[in-house]
mmCIF file of C-alpha atoms in Angstrom:
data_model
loop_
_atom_site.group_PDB
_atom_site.id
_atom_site.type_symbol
_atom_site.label_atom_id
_atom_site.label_comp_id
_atom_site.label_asym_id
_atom_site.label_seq_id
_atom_site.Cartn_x
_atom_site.Cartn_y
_atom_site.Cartn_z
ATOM 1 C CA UNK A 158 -30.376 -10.804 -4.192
ATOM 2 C CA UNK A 159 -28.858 -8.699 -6.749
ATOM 3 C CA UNK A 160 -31.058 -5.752 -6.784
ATOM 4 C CA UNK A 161 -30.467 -5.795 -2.827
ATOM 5 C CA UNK A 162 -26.769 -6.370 -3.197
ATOM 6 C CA UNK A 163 -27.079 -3.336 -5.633
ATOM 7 C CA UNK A 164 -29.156 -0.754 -3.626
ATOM 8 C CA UNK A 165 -26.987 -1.677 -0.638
ATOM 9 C CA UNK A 166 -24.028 -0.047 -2.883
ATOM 10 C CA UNK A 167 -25.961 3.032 -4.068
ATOM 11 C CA UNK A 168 -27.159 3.686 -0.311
ATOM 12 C CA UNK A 169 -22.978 3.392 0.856
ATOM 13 C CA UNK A 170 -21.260 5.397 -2.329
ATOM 14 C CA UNK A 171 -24.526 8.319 -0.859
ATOM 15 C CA UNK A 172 -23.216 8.378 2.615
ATOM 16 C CA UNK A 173 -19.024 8.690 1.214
ATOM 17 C CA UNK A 174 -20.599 10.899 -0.841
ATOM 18 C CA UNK A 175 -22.128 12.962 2.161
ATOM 19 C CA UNK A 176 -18.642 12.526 4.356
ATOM 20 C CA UNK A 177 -17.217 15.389 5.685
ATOM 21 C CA UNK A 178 -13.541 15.766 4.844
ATOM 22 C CA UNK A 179 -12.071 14.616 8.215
ATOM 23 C CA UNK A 180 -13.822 11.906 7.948
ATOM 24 C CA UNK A 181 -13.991 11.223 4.224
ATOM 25 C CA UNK A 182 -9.907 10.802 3.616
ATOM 26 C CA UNK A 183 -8.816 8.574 6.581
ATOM 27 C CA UNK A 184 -12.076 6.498 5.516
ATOM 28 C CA UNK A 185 -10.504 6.174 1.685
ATOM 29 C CA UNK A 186 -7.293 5.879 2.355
ATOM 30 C CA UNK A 187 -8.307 2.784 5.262
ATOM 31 C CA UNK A 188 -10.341 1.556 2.198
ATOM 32 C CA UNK A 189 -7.914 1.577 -0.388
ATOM 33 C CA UNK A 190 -4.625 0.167 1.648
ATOM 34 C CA UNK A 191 -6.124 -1.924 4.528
ATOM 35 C CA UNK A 192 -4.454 0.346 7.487
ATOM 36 C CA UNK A 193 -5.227 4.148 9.583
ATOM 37 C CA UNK A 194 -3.102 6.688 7.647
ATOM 38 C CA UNK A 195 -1.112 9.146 9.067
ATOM 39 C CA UNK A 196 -2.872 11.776 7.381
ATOM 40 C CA UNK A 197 -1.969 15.062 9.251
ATOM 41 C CA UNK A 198 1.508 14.080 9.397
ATOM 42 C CA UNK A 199 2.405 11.802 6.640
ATOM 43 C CA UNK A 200 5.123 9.799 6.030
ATOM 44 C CA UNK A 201 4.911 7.655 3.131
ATOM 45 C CA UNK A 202 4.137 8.676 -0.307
ATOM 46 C CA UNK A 203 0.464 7.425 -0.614
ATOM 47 C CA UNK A 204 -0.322 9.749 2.540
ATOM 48 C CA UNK A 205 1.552 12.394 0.881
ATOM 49 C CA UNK A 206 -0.508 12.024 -2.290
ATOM 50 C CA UNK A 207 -3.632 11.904 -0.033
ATOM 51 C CA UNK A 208 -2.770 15.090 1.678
ATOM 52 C CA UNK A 209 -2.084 16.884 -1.339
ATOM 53 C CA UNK A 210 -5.871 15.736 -2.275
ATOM 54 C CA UNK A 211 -7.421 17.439 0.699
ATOM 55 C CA UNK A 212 -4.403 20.592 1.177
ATOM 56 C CA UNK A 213 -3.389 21.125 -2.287
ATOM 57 C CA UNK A 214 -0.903 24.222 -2.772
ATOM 58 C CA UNK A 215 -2.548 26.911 -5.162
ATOM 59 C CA UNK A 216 0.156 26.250 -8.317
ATOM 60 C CA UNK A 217 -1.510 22.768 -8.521
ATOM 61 C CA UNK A 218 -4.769 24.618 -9.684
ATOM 62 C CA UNK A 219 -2.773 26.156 -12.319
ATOM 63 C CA UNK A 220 -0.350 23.385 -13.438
ATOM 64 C CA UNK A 221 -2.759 20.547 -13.440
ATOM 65 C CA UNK A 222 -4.987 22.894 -15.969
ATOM 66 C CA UNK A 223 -4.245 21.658 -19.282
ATOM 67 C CA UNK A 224 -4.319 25.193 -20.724
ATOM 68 C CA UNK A 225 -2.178 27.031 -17.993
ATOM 69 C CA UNK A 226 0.169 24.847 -18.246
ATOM 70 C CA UNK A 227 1.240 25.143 -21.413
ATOM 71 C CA UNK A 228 3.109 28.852 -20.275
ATOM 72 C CA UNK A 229 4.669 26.866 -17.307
ATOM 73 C CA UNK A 230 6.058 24.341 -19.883
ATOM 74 C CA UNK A 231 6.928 26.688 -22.295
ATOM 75 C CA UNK A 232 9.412 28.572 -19.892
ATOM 76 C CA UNK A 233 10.636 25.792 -18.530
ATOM 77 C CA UNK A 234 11.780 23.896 -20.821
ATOM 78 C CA UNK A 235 10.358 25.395 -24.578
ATOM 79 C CA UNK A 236 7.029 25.314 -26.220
ATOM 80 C CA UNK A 237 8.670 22.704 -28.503
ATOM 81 C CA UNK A 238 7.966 20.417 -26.232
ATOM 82 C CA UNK A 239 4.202 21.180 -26.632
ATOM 83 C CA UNK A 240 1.614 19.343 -28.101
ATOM 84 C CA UNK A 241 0.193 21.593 -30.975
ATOM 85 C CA UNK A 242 -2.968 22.999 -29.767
ATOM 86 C CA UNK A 243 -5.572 25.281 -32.005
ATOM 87 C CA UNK A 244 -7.760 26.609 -29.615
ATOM 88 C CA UNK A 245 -9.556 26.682 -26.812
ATOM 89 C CA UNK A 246 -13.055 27.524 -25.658
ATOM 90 C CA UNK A 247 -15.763 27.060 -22.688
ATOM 91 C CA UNK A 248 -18.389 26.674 -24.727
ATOM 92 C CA UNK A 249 -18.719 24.745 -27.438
ATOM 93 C CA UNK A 250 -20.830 24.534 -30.328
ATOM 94 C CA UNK A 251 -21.382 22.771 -34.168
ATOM 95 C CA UNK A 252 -19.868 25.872 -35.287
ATOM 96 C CA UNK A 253 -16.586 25.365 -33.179
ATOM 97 C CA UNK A 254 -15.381 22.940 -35.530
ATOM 98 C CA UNK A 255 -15.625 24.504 -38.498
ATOM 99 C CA UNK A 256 -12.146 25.793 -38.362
ATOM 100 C CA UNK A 257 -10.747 22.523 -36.993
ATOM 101 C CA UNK A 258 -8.912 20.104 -39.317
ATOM 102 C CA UNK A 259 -10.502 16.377 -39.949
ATOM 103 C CA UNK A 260 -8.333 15.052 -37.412
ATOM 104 C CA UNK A 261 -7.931 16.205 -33.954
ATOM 105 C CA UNK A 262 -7.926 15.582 -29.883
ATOM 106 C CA UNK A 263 -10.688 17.387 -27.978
ATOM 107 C CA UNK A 264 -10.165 16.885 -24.223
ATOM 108 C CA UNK A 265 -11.358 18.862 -21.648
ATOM 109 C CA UNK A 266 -8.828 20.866 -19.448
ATOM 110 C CA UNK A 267 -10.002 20.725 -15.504
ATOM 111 C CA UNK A 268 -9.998 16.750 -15.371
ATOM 112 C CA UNK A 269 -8.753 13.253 -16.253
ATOM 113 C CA UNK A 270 -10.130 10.740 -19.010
ATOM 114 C CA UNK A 271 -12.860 13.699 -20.421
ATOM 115 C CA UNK A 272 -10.551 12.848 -24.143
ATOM 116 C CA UNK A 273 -12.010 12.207 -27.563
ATOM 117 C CA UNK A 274 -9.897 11.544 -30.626
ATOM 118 C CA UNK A 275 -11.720 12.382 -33.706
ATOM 119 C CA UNK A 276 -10.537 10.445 -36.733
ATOM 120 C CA UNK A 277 -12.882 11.944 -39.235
ATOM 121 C CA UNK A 278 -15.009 14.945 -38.512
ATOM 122 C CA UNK A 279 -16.866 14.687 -41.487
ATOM 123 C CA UNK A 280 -18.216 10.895 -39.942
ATOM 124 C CA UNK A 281 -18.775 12.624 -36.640
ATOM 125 C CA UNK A 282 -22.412 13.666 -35.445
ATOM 126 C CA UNK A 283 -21.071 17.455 -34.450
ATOM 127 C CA UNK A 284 -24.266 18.362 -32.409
ATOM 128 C CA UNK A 285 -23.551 15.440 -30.341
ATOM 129 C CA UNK A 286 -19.827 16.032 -30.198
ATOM 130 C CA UNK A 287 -20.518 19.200 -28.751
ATOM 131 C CA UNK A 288 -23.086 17.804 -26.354
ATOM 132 C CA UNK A 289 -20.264 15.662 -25.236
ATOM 133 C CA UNK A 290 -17.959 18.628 -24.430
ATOM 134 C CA UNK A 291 -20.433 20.707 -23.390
ATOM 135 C CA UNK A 292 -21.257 17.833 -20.478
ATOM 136 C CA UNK A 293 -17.567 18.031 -19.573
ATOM 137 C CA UNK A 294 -17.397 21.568 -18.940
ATOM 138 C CA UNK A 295 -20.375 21.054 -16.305
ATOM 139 C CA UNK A 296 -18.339 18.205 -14.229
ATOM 140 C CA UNK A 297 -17.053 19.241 -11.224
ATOM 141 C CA UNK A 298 -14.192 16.940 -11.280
ATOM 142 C CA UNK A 299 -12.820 17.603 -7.705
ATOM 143 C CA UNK A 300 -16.004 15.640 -6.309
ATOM 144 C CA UNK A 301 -15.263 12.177 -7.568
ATOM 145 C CA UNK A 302 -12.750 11.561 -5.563
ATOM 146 C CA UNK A 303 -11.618 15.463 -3.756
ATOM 147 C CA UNK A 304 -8.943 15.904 -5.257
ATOM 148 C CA UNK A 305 -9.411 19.638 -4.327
ATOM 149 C CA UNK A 306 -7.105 21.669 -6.844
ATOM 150 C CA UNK A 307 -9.147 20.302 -9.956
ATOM 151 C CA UNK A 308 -12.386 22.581 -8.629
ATOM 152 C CA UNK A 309 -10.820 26.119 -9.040
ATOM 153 C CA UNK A 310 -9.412 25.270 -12.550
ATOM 154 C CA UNK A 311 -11.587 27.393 -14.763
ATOM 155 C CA UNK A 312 -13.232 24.929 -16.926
ATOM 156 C CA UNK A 313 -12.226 25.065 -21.042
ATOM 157 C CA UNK A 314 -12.178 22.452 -23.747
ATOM 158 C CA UNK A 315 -9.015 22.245 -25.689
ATOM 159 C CA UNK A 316 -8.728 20.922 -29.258
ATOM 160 C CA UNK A 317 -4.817 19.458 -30.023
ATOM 161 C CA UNK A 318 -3.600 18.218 -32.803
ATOM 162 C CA UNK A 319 -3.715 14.599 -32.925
ATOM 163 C CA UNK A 320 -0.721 12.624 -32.905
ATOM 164 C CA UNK A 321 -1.467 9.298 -34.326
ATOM 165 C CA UNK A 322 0.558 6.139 -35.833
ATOM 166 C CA UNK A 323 -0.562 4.539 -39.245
ATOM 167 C CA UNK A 324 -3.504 3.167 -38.300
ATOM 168 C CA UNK A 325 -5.039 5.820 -35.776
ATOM 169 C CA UNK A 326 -3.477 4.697 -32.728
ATOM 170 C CA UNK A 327 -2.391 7.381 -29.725
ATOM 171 C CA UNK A 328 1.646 7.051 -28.943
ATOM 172 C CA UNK A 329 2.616 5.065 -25.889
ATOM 173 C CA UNK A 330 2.409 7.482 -22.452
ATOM 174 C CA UNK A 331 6.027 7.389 -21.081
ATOM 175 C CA UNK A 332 5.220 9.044 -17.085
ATOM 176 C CA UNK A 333 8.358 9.847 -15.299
ATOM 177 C CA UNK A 334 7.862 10.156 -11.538
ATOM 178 C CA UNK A 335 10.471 12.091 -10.176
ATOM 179 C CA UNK A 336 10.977 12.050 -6.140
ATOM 180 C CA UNK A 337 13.354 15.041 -5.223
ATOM 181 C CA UNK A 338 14.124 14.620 -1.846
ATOM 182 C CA UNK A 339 16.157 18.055 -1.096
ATOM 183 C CA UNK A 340 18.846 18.435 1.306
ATOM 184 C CA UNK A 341 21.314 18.424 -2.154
ATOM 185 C CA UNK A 342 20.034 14.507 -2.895
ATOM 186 C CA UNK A 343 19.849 13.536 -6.190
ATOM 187 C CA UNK A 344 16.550 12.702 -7.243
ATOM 188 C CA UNK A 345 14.613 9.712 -7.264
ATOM 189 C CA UNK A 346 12.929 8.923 -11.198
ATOM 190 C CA UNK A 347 10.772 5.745 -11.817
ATOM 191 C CA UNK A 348 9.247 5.518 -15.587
ATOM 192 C CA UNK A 349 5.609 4.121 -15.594
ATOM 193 C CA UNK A 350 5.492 3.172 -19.300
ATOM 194 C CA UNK A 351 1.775 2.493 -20.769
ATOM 195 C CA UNK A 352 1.455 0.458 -23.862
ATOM 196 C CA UNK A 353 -2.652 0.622 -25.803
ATOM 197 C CA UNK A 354 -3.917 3.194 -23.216
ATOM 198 C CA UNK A 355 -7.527 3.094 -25.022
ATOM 199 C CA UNK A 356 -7.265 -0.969 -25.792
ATOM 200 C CA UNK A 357 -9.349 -2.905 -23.389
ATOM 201 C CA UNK A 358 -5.472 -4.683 -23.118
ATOM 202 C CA UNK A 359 -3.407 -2.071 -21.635
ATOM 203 C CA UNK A 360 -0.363 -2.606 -20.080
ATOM 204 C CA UNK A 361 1.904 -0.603 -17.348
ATOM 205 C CA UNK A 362 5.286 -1.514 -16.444
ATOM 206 C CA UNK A 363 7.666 0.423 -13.943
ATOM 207 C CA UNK A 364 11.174 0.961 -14.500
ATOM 208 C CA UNK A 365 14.482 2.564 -12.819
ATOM 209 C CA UNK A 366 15.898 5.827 -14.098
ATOM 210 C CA UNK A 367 18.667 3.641 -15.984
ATOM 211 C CA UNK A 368 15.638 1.743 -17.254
ATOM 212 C CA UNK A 369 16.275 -1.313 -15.636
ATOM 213 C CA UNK A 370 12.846 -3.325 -14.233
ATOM 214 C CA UNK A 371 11.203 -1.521 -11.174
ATOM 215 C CA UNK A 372 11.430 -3.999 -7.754
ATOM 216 C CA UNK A 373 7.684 -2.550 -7.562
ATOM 217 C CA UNK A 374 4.712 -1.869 -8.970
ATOM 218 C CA UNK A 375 1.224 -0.483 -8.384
ATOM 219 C CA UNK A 376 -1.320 -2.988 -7.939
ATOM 220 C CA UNK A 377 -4.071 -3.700 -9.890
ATOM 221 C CA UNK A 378 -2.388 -2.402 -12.918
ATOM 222 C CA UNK A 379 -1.354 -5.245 -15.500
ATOM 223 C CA UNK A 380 2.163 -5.549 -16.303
ATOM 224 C CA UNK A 381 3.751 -6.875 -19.682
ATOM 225 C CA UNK A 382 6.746 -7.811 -18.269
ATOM 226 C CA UNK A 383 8.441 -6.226 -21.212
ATOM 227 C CA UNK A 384 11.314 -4.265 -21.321
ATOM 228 C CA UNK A 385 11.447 -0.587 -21.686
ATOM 229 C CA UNK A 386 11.161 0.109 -25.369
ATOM 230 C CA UNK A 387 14.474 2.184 -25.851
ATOM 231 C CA UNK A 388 13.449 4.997 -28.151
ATOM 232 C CA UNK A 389 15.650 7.426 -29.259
ATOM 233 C CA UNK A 390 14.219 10.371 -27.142
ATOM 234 C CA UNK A 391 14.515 8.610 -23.745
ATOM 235 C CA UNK A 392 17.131 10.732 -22.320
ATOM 236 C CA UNK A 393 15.644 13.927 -23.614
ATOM 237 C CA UNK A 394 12.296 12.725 -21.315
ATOM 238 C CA UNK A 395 13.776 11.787 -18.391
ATOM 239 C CA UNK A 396 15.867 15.659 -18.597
ATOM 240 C CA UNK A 397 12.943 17.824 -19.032
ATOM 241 C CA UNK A 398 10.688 15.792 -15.982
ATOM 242 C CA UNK A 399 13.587 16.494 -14.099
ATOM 243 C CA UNK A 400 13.627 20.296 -14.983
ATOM 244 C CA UNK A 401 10.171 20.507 -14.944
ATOM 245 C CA UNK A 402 9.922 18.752 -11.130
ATOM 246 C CA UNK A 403 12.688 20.752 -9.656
ATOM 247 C CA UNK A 404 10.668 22.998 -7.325
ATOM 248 C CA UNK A 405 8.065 19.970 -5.801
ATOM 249 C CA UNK A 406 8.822 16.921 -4.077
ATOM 250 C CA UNK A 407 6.809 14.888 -6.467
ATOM 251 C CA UNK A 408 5.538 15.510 -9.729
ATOM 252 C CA UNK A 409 4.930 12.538 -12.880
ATOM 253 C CA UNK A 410 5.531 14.005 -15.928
ATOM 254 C CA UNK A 411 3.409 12.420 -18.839
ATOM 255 C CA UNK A 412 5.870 12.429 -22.487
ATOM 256 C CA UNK A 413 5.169 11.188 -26.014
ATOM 257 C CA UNK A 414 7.765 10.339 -28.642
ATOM 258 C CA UNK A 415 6.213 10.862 -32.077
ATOM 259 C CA UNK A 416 7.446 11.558 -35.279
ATOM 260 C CA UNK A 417 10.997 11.798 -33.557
ATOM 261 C CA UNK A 418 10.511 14.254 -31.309
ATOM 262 C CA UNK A 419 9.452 14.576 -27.355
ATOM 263 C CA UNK A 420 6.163 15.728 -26.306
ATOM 264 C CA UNK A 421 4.717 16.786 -22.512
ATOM 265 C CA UNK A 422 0.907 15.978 -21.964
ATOM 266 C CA UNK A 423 0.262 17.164 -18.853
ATOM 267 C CA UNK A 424 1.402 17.063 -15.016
ATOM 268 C CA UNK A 425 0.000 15.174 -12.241
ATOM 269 C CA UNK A 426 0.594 15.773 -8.706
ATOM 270 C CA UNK A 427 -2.075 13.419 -7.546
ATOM 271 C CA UNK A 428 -1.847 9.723 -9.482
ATOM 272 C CA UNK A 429 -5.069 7.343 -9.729
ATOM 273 C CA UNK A 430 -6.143 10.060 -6.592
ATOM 274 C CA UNK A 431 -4.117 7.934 -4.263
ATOM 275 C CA UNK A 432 -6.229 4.742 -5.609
ATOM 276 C CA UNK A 433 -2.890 2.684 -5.989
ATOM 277 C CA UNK A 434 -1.440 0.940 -3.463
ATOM 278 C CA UNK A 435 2.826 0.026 -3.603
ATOM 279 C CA UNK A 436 3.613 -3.697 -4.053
ATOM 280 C CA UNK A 437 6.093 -4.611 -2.408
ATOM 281 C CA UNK A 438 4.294 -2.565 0.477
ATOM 282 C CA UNK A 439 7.201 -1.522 1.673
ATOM 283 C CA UNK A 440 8.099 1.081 -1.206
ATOM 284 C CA UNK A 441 5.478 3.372 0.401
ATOM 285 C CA UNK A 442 7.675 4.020 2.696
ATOM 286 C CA UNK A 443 10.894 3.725 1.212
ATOM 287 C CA UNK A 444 9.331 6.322 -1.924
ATOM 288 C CA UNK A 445 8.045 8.820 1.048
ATOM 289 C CA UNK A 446 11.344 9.398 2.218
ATOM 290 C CA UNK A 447 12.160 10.425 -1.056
ATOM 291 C CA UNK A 448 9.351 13.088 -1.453
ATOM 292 C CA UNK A 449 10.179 16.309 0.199
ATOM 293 C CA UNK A 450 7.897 17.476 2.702
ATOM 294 C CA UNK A 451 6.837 19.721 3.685
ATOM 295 C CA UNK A 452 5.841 21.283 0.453
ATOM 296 C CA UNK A 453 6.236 24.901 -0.157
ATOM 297 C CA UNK A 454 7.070 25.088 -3.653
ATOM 298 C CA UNK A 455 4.925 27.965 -5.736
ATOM 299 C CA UNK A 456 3.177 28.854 -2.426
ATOM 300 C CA UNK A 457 1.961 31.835 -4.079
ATOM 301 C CA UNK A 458 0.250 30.096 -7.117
#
């Protein structure tokens, strides 16, 4: 019954797989939240996010690159606010880390999750590290899910300096969403605040922009139920994802404090690829009247 149950799977994910585009999003976005979209006219932000998957504008090619956007950070708001980086490459080799320091982050620059920390370089197996980058750089991470402005990002592996606490663990991801709605409206910030991101018991809670508890959440994410742990470079966040979201109607901004001082990751413009539904249900529709649309920000990439 199992091996059945299981081909049964592998037989559906080939036909998605084989879905043409008109077909493939309303079938996803039915899948994921239960009800038709309104896809070619959306309303509320998970149609938004899904129509950004299929009709992204060209500056999401070069802003969700991990290596372009550096210059777009850098401008906007100061390369201070970078995370060290010493290179990058598109191929890589044993040789490539000869001239890297014991410690560092190699992540790839054209997708999501492709990240290894390397505590010890001299422990590592470097032929196989570079096998593992080296795999990245032949994903085509627009298929998994089409989120189409991953597939023209020209494919690199980056290697950052790693910023660690005492005993090797990553800082806590801080992701301001900020919802401008135009028309001279302030906008709208939420703070999705991620506690052990590589612990099998990571957490995500949602908070206001005055850091209060959010009335929602996404599902299938567990909470804490903590509050916001105030560090001292809160503000500082929450001003540069505001500067750094101006020009689109939606944009999360992923921050680090370490070592007293504010970090940007990267920038998203389509979370979880539209893979988490709004609890309360309601706040779909409540946070897509907060995201300006149409978009026409950086039109010409």
């Amino acid at each position: 019954m199992t091996s059945f149950i299981a081909r049964i799977k592998k037989i559906r994910r080939a036909i998605v797989k084989r879905m043409p585009d008109p077909v493939y999003y309303p079938y996803r976005y039915l899948q994921i939240y239960g009800r038709v979209g309104s896809l070619a006219q959306p309303r509320r932000y998970s149609e938004k996010i899904f129509h950004r998957m299929r009709h992204p504008l060209p500056v999401f090619t070069r802003l969700a690159d991990k290596v372009a956007v550096r210059d777009y950070i850098a401008d906007v708001v100061g390369e201070k606010y970078l995370v060290p980086a010493f290179f990058s490459c598109d191929q890589v080799t044993r040789e490539t880390f000869s001239s890297l320091p014991d410690v560092f982050v190699m992540k790839a620059n054209h997708s999501a999750g492709q990240t290894r920390i390397v505590l010890d370089k001299r422990k590592e197996d470097l032929d196989a590290l570079a096998d593992l980058a080296n795999g990245w750089l032949k994903t085509d991470f627009s298929i998994r899910q089409r989120e189409k402005h991953y597939g023209k990002i020209p494919r690199r592996i980056i290697f950052e300096e790693a910023l660690l606490g005492p005993t090797g663990e990553p800082p806590d991801d801080y992701k301001f969403c900020v919802l401008n709605p135009g028309d001279g409206q302030e906008p709208f910030v939420f703070v999705q605040y991620v506690h052990d991101r590589f612990k099998n018991d990571m957490t995500q809670d949602f908070y206001l922009a005055d850091y209060s508890p959010a009335p929602f959440r996404f599902r299938g994410l567990k909470p804490s139920g903590k509050p916001l742990p105030q560090v001292e470079g809160l503000e500082e966040m929450m001003r540069i994802a505001r500067k750094l979201a101006e020009p689109f109607g939606f944009l999360r901004v992923d921050c680090y404090y370490y070592g007293g001082r504010v970090y940007v990751g990267e920038l998203t413009f389509t979370p979880g690829a539209g893979m988490y539904a709004l609890s309360p249900p309601h706040w779909d529709v409540m946070l897509g009247a907060k995201f300006r649309w149409p978009e026409t920000a950086g039109q010409g990439g």
